[in-house]
mmCIF file of C-alpha atoms in Angstrom:
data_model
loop_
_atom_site.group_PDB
_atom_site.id
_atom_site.type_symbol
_atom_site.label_atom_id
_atom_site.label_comp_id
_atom_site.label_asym_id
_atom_site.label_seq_id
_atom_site.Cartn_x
_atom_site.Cartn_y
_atom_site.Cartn_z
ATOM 1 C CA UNK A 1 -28.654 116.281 -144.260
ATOM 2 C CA UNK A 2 -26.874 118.004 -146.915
ATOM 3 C CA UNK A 3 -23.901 120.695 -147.737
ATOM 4 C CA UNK A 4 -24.539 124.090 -149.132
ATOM 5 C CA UNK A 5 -22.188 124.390 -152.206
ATOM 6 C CA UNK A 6 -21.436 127.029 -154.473
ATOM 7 C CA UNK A 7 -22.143 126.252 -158.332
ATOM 8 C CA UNK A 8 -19.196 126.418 -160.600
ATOM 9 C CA UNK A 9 -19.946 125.491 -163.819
ATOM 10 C CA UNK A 10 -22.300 122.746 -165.727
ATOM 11 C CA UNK A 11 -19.896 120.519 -167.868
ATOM 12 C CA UNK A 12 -20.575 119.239 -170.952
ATOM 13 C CA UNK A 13 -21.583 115.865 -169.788
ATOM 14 C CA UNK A 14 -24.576 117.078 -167.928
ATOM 15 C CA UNK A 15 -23.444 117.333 -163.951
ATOM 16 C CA UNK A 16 -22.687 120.310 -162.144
ATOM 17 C CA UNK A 17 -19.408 121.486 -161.051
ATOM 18 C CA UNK A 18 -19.628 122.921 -157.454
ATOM 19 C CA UNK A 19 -17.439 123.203 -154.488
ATOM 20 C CA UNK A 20 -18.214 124.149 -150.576
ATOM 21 C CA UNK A 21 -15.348 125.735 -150.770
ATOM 22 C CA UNK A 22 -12.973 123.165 -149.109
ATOM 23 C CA UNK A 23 -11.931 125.160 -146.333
ATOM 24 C CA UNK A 24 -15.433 126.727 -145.198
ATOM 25 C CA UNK A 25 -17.438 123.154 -145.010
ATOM 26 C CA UNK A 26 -15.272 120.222 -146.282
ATOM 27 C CA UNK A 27 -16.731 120.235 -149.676
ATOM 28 C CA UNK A 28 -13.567 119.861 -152.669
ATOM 29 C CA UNK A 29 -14.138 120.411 -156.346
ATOM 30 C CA UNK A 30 -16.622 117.745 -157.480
ATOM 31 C CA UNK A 31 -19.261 116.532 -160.207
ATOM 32 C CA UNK A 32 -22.726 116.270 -158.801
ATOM 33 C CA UNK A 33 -25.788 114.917 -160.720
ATOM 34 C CA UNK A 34 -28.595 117.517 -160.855
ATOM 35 C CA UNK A 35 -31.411 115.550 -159.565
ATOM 36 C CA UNK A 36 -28.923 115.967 -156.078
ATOM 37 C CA UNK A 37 -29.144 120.013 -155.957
ATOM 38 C CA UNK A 38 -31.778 122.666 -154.900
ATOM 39 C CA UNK A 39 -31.227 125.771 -156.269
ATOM 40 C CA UNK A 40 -31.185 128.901 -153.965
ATOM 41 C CA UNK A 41 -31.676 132.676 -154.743
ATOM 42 C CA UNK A 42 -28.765 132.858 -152.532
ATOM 43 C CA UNK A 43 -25.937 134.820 -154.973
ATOM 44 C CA UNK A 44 -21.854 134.339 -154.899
ATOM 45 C CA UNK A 45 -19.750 136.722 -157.257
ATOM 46 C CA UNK A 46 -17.742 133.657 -159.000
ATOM 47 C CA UNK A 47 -16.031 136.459 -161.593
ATOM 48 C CA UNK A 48 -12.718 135.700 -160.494
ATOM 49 C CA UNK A 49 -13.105 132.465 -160.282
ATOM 50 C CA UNK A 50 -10.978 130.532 -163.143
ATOM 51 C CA UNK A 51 -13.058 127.234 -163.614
ATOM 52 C CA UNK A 52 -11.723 126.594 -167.967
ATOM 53 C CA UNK A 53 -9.492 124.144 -167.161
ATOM 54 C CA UNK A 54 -11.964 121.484 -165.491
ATOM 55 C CA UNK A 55 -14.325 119.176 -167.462
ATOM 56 C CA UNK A 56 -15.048 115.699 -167.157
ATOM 57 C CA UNK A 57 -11.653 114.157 -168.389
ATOM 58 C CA UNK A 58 -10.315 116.443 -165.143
ATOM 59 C CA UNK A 59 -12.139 114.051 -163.097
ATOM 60 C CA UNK A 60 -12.124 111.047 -164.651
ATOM 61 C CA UNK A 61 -9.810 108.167 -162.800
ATOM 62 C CA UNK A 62 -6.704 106.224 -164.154
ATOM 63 C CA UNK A 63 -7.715 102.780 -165.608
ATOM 64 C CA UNK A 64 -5.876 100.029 -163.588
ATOM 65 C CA UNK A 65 -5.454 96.468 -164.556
ATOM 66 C CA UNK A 66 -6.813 93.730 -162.530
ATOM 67 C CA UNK A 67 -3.780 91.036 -161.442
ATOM 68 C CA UNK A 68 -4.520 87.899 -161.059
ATOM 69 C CA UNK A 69 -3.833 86.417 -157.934
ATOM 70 C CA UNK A 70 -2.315 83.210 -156.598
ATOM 71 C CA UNK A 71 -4.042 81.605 -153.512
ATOM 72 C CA UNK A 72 -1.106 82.661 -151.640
ATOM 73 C CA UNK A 73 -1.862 86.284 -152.708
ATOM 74 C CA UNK A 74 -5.390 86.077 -152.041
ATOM 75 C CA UNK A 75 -5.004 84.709 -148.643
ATOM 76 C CA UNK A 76 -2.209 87.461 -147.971
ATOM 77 C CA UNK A 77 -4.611 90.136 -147.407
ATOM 78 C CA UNK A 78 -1.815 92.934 -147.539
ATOM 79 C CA UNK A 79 -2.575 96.450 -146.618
ATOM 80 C CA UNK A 80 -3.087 98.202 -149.531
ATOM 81 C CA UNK A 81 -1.327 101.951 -150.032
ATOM 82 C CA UNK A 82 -3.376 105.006 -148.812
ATOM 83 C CA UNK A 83 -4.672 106.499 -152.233
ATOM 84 C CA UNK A 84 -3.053 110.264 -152.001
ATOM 85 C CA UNK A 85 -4.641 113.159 -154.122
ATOM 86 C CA UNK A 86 -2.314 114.380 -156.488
ATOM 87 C CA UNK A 87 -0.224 117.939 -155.941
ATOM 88 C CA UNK A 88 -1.840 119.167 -158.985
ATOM 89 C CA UNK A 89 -5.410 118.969 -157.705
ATOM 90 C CA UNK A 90 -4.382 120.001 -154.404
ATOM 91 C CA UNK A 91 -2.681 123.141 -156.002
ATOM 92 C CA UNK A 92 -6.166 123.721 -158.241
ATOM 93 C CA UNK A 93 -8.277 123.118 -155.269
ATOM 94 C CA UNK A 94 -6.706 126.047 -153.517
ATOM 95 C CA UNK A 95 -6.654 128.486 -156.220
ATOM 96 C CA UNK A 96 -10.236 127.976 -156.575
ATOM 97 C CA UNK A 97 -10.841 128.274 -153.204
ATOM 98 C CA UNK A 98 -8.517 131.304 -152.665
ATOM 99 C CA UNK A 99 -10.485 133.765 -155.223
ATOM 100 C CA UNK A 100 -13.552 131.832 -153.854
ATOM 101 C CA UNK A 101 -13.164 132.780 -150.043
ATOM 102 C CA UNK A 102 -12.346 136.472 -150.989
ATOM 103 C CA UNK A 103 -15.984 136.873 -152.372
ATOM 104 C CA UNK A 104 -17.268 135.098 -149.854
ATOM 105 C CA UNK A 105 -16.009 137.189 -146.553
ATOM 106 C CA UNK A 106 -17.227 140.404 -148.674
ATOM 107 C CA UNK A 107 -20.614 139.182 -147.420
ATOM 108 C CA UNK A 108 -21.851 139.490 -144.417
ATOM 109 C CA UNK A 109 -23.180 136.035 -143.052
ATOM 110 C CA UNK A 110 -22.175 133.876 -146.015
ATOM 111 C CA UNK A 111 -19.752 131.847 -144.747
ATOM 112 C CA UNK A 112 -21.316 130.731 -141.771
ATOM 113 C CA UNK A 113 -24.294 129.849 -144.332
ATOM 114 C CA UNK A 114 -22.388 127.982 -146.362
ATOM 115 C CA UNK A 115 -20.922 125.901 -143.572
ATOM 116 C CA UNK A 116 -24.018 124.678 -142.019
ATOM 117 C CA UNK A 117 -26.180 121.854 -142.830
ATOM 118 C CA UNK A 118 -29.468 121.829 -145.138
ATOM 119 C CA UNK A 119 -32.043 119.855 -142.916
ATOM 120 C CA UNK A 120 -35.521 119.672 -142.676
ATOM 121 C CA UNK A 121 -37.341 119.390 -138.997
ATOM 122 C CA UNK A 122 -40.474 118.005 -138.089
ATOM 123 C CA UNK A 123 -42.846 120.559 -139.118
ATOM 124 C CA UNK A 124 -41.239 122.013 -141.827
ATOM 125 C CA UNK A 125 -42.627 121.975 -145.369
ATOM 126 C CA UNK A 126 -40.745 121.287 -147.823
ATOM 127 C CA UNK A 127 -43.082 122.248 -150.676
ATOM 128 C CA UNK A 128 -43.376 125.865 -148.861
ATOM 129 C CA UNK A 129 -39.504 126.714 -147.889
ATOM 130 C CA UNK A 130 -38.475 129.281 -150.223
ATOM 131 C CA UNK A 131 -35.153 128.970 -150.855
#
């Protein structure tokens, strides 16, 4: 089964910037290969929508050296620390999502379209679904 998104942006790399938005079905700003998307005819006024600021290097993760570790260490198997989002891309997450959601209510149905679930059901055709 898969989320409805709304298309941002195609970065430079290739992949697709889309987002659910995060408050309507869970979905946060993220890069998704384009062999993972079907295109609808289904339309979402994105002009106020400031996406400049992301690209790939907005989404790429901090390099972290390996330690080595004793056998004491190893056996040790501490908890490691709860990986927390940054404030920043909390903070850009709902700015996209605020001018996102305001387009989104102006039309009737939308939201509850975005927050359900693409599935096919026995009997369904894939090949004859127009989307």
């Amino acid at each position: 089964m898969g989320k409805r998104v709304v298309f941002l942006k195609q970065l430079p790399s290739g992949l697709l910037l889309v987002t659910g938005p995060f408050k309507v079905n869970g979905v946060p700003l993220r890069r998704v290969n384009q062999s993972y998307v079907i295109g609808t005819s289904t339309k979402v006024d994105i002009s106020g929508v400031n996406v400049e600021k992301f690209d790939d290097k907005y989404f790429k993760k901090e390099a972290k050296k390996k330690k080595t570790k004793t056998e004491g260490e190893f056996f040790e198997s501490e908890k490691e620390e709860k990986k927390t989002l940054p404030q920043e891309k909390k903070d850009d997450q709902k700015a996209v999502d605020g001018a996102l959601i305001k387009a989104i209510e102006a039309v009737p149905d939308l939201k509850a379209y975005l927050g359900a679930r693409f599935s096919l059901r026995s009997g369904m055709k894939p090949h004859e679904l127009v989307f």
